[in-house]
Coordinates of C-alpha atoms in Angstrom, one line a residue:
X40 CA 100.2 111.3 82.2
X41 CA 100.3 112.4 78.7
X42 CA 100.9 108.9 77.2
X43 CA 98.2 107.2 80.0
X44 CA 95.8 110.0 78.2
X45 CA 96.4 108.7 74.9
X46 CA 96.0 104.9 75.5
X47 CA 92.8 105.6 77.4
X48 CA 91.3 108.1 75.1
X49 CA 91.2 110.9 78.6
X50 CA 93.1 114.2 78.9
X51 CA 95.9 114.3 81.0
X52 CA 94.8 116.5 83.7
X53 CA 92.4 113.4 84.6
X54 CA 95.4 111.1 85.3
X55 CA 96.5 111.1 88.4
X56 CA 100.1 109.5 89.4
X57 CA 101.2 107.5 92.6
X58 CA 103.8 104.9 93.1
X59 CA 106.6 103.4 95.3
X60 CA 109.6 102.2 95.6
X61 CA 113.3 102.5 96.9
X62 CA 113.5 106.3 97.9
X63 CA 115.8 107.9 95.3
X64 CA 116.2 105.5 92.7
X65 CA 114.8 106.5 89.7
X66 CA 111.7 104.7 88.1
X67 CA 112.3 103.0 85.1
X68 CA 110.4 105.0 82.8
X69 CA 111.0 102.8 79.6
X70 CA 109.6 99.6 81.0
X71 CA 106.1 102.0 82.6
X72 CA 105.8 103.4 79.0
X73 CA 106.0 100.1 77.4
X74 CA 103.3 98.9 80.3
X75 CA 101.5 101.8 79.9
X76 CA 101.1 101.0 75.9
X77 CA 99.8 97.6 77.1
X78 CA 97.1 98.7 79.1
X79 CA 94.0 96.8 78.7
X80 CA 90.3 98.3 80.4
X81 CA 88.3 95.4 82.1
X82 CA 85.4 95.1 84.2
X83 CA 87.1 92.5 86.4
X84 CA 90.6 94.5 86.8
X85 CA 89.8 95.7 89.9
X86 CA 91.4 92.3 90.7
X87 CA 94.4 92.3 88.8
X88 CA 95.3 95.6 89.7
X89 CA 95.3 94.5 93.5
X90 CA 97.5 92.0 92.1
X91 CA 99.5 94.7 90.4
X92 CA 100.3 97.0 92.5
X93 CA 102.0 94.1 95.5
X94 CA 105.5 94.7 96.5
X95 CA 106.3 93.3 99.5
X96 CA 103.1 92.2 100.2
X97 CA 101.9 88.9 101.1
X98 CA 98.5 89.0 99.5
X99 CA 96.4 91.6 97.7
X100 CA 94.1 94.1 99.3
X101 CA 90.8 94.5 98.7
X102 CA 87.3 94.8 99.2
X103 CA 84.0 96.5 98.2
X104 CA 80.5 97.3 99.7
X105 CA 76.5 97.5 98.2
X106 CA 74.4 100.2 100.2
X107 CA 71.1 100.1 99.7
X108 CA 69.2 102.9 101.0
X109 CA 64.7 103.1 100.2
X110 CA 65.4 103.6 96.1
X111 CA 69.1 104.2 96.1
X112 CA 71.5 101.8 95.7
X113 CA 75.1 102.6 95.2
X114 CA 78.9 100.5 95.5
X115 CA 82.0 101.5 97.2
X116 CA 85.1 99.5 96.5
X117 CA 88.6 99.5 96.9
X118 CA 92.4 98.3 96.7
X119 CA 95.3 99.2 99.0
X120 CA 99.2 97.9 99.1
X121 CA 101.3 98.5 101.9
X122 CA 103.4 95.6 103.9
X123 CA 106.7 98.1 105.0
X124 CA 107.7 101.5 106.3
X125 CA 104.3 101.9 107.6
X126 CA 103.8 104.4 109.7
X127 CA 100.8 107.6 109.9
X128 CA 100.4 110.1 108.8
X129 CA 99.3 107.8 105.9
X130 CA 102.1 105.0 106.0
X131 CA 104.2 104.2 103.0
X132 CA 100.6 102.9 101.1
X133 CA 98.4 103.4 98.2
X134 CA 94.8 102.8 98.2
X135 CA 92.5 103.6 95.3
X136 CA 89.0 103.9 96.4
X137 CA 86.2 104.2 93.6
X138 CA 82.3 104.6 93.6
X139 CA 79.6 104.6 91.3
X140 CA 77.7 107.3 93.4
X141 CA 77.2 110.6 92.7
X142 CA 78.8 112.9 95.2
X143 CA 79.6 116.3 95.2
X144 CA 83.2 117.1 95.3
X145 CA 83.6 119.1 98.6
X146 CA 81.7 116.3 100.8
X147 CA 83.6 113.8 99.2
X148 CA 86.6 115.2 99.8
X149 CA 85.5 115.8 103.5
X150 CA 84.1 112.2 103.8
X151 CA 87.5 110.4 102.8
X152 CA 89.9 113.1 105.3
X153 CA 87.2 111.3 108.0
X154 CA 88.0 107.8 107.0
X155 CA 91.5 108.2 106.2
X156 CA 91.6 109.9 110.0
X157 CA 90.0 106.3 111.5
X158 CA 91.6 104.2 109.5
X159 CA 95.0 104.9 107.4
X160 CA 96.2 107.4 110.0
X161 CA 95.7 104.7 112.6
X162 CA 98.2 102.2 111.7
X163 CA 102.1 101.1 111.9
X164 CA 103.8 98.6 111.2
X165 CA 107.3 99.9 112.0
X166 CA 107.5 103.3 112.5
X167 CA 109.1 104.5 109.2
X168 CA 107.2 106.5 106.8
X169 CA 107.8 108.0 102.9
X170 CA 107.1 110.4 100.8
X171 CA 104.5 108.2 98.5
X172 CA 101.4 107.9 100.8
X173 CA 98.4 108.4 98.8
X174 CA 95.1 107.4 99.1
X175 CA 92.4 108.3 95.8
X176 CA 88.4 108.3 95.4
X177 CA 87.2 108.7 92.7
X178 CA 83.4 109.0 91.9
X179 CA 81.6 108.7 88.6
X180 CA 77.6 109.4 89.2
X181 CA 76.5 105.8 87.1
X182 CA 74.1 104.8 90.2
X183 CA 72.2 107.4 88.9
X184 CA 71.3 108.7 92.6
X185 CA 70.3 112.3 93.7
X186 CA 73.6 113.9 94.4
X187 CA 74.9 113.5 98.3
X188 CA 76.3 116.7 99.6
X189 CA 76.4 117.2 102.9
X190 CA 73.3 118.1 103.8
X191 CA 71.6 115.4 102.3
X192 CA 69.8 112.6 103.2
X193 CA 72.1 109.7 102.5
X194 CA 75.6 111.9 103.5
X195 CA 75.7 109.8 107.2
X196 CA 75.4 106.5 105.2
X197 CA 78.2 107.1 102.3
X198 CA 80.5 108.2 105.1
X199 CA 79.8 105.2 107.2
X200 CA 80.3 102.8 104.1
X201 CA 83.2 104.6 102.8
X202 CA 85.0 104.1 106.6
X203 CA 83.8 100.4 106.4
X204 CA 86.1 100.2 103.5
X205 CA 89.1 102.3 104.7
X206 CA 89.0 100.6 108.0
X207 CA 89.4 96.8 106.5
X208 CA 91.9 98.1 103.7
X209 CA 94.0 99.5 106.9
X210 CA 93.3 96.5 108.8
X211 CA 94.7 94.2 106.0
X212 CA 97.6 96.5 105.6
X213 CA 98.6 96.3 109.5
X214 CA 98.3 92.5 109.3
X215 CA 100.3 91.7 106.6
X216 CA 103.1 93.8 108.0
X217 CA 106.7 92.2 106.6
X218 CA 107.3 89.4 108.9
X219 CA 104.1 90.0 111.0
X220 CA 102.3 87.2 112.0
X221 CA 99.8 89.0 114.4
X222 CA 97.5 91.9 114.4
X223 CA 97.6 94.1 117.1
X224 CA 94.6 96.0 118.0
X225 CA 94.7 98.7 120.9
X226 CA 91.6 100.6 122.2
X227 CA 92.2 103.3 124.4
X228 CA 89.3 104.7 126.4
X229 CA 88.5 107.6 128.6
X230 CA 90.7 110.2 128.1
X231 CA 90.3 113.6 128.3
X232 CA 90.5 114.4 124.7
X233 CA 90.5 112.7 121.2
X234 CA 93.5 113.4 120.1
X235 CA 94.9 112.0 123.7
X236 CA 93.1 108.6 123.0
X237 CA 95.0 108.8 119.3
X238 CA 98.1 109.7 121.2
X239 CA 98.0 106.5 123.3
X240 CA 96.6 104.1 121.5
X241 CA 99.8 105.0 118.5
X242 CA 101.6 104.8 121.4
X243 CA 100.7 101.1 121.9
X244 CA 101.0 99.6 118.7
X245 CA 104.4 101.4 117.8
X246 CA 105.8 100.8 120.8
X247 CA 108.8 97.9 120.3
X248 CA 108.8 96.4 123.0
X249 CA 105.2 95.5 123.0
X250 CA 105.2 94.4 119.3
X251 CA 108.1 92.0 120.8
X252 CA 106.2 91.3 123.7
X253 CA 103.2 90.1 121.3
X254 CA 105.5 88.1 118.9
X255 CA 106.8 86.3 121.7
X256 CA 103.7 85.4 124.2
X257 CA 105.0 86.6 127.2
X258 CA 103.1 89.4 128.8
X259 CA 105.0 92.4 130.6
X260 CA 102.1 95.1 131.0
X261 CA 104.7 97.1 132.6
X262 CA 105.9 98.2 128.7
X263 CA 101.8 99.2 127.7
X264 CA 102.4 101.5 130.9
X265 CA 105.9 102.8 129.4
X266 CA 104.2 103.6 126.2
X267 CA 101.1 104.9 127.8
X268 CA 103.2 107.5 129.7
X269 CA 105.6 108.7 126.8
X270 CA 102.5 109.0 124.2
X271 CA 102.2 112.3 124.9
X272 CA 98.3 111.8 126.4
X273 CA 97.5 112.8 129.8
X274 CA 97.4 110.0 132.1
X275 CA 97.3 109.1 136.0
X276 CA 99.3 105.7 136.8
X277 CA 96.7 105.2 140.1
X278 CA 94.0 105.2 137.8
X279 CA 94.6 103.3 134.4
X280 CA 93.0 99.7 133.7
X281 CA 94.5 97.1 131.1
X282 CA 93.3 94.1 129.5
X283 CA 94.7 91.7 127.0
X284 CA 91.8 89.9 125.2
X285 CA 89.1 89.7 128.2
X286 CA 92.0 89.3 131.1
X287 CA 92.3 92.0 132.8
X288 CA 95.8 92.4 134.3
X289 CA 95.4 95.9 135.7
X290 CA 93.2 97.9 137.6
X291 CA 93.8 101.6 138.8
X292 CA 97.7 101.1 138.1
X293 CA 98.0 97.9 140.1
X294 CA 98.3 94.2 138.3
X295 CA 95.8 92.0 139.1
X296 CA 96.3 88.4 139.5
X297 CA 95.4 86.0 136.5
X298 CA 96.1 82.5 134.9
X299 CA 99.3 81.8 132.5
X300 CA 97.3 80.2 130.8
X301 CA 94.7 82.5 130.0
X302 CA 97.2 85.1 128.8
X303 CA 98.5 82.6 126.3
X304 CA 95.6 82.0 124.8
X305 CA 94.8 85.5 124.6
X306 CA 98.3 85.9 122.6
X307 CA 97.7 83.1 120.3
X308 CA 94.8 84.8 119.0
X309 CA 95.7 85.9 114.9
X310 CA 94.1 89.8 116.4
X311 CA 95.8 90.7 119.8
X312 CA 93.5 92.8 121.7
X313 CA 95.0 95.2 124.2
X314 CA 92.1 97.2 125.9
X315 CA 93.1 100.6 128.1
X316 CA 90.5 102.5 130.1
X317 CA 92.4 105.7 131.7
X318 CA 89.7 107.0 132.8
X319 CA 89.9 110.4 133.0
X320 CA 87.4 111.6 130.1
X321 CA 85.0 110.2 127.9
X322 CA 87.5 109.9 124.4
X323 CA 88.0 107.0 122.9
X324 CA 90.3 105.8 119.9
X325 CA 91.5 102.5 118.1
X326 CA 94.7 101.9 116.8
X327 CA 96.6 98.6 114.9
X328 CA 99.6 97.4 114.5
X329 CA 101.5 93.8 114.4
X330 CA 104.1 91.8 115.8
X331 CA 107.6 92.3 115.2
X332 CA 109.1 89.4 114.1
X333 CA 113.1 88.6 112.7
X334 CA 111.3 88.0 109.6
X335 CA 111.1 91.9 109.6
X336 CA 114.7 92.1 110.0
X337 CA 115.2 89.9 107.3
X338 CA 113.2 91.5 104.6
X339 CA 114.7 94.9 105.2
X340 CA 118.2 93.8 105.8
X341 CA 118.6 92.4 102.2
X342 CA 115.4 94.7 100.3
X343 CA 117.7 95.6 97.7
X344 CA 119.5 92.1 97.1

């Protein structure tokens, strides 16, 4: 922090650290300080740091959006990585979120635990996690608006923007699992209780046999059921409806009768959807995941060689 100070002319208490890697190797502090010494401030880094900060990654992460609200006008953009050991509470990611708002600290705060909640928190890739999740906003007032706190005016729109961006950042993430070649989406609705739709709809996209099940094209509903009943949510068998894409293949725990064909086509789609209705509440929650692939083995099999 203290040599990051120096090269950028800041104090030290203003840096703030993240990173990855192989858990318990230690980072190779030389090569960051001579990086470090290197650094070089531009108003189009944004894109290199996307760049940057790839590991396994296919492709960099990032996005940004312009709100415009009677005389305000502010920007929210942002970079993520994250491709393995992804998994909530955070996955093993970094995103680095900034905005040229000016927001009080306490609301801001609050707004990103809501969007990391909807968006971060609501993806896997594989089930492993680490100890490096972070995700950073950082705000710096140059809009020049009236300061949004929560009671203000524009507080409902900064939050909605700011999930816009968390939400794609995490759907990027989920989709360029290691090895994936599909997104999974699951949407669980009516349950009794919100954190019972989160419960399933994890449930769903973490579940193995259902990543499998995806990669290969070949429905067995029977495994959303399975995952469905160990996710912890409360559920009735007699009364829970599925559909993959728009096919519906159950209804009040019984499968319904559809086309081969139209299944196929629903899993060739790049985004699998996989609706649930259990109807017994009115809670709803999304989750996403991908495919699992022997790609996936692949990479993590020989990570280190």
């Amino acid at each position: 922090t203290a040599l990051t100070a120096t090269a950028l002319g800041s104090d030290p208490e203003d840096i703030l650290i993240a990173s990855t890697g192989v858990t318990g190797q230690r980072l190779p502090i030389d090569m960051i300080k001579d990086g470090i010494r290197q650094i070089a401030l531009s108003t189009e880094g944004g894109h290199e740091l996307a760049k940057a900060i790839m590991t396994t990654d296919t492709r960099p992460k990032e996005t940004a959006v312009i709100v415009r609200a009677g005389d305000d006008k502010f920007t929210i953009g942002g970079i993520a990585k994250g491709s393995g050991m992804i998994h909530p509470n955070m996955a093993t990611m970094l995103s680095f979120l900034t905005t040229d708002a000016a927001v009080e600290p306490v609301f801001l705060r609050s707004a990103l635990h809501q969007a990391a909640d909807v968006s971060f928190n609501m993806i896997s890739v594989d089930g492993d996690t680490s100890p490096s999740d972070t995700v950073l906003l950082l705000a710096n007032g140059l809009a020049k608006n009236k300061t949004i706190s929560a009671d203000s005016p524009l507080a409902q729109i900064f939050e909605q923007a700011l999930t816009q961006v968390c939400l794609y950042l995490a759907k990027t993430i989920a989709s360029d699992g290691e090895g994936a070649t599909q997104l999974i989406e699951a949407t669980v609705h009516g349950a009794t209780t919100m954190n019972d739709a989160r419960l399933a709809a994890k449930a769903i996209i973490t579940s193995s046999l259902v990543k499998t099940e995806v990669h290969g094209k070949n429905l067995s509903w029977g495994r959303i059921i399975a995952a469905l009943g160990r996710s912890g949510a409360a559920v009735v068998e007699s009364k829970i409806d599925i559909a993959i894409g728009k096919i519906k293949v159950v209804k009040a725990g019984r499968p319904l009768i559809f086309r081969k064909a139209d299944i196929l086509q629903a899993f060739e789609e790049k985004e699998v959807a996989i609706r649930v209705n259990l109807n017994l509440g009115t809670a709803s929650a999304t989750a996403w995941g991908c495919d699992l692939t022997s790609e996936y083995i692949n990479i993590n099999s020989q990570y280190r060689t």
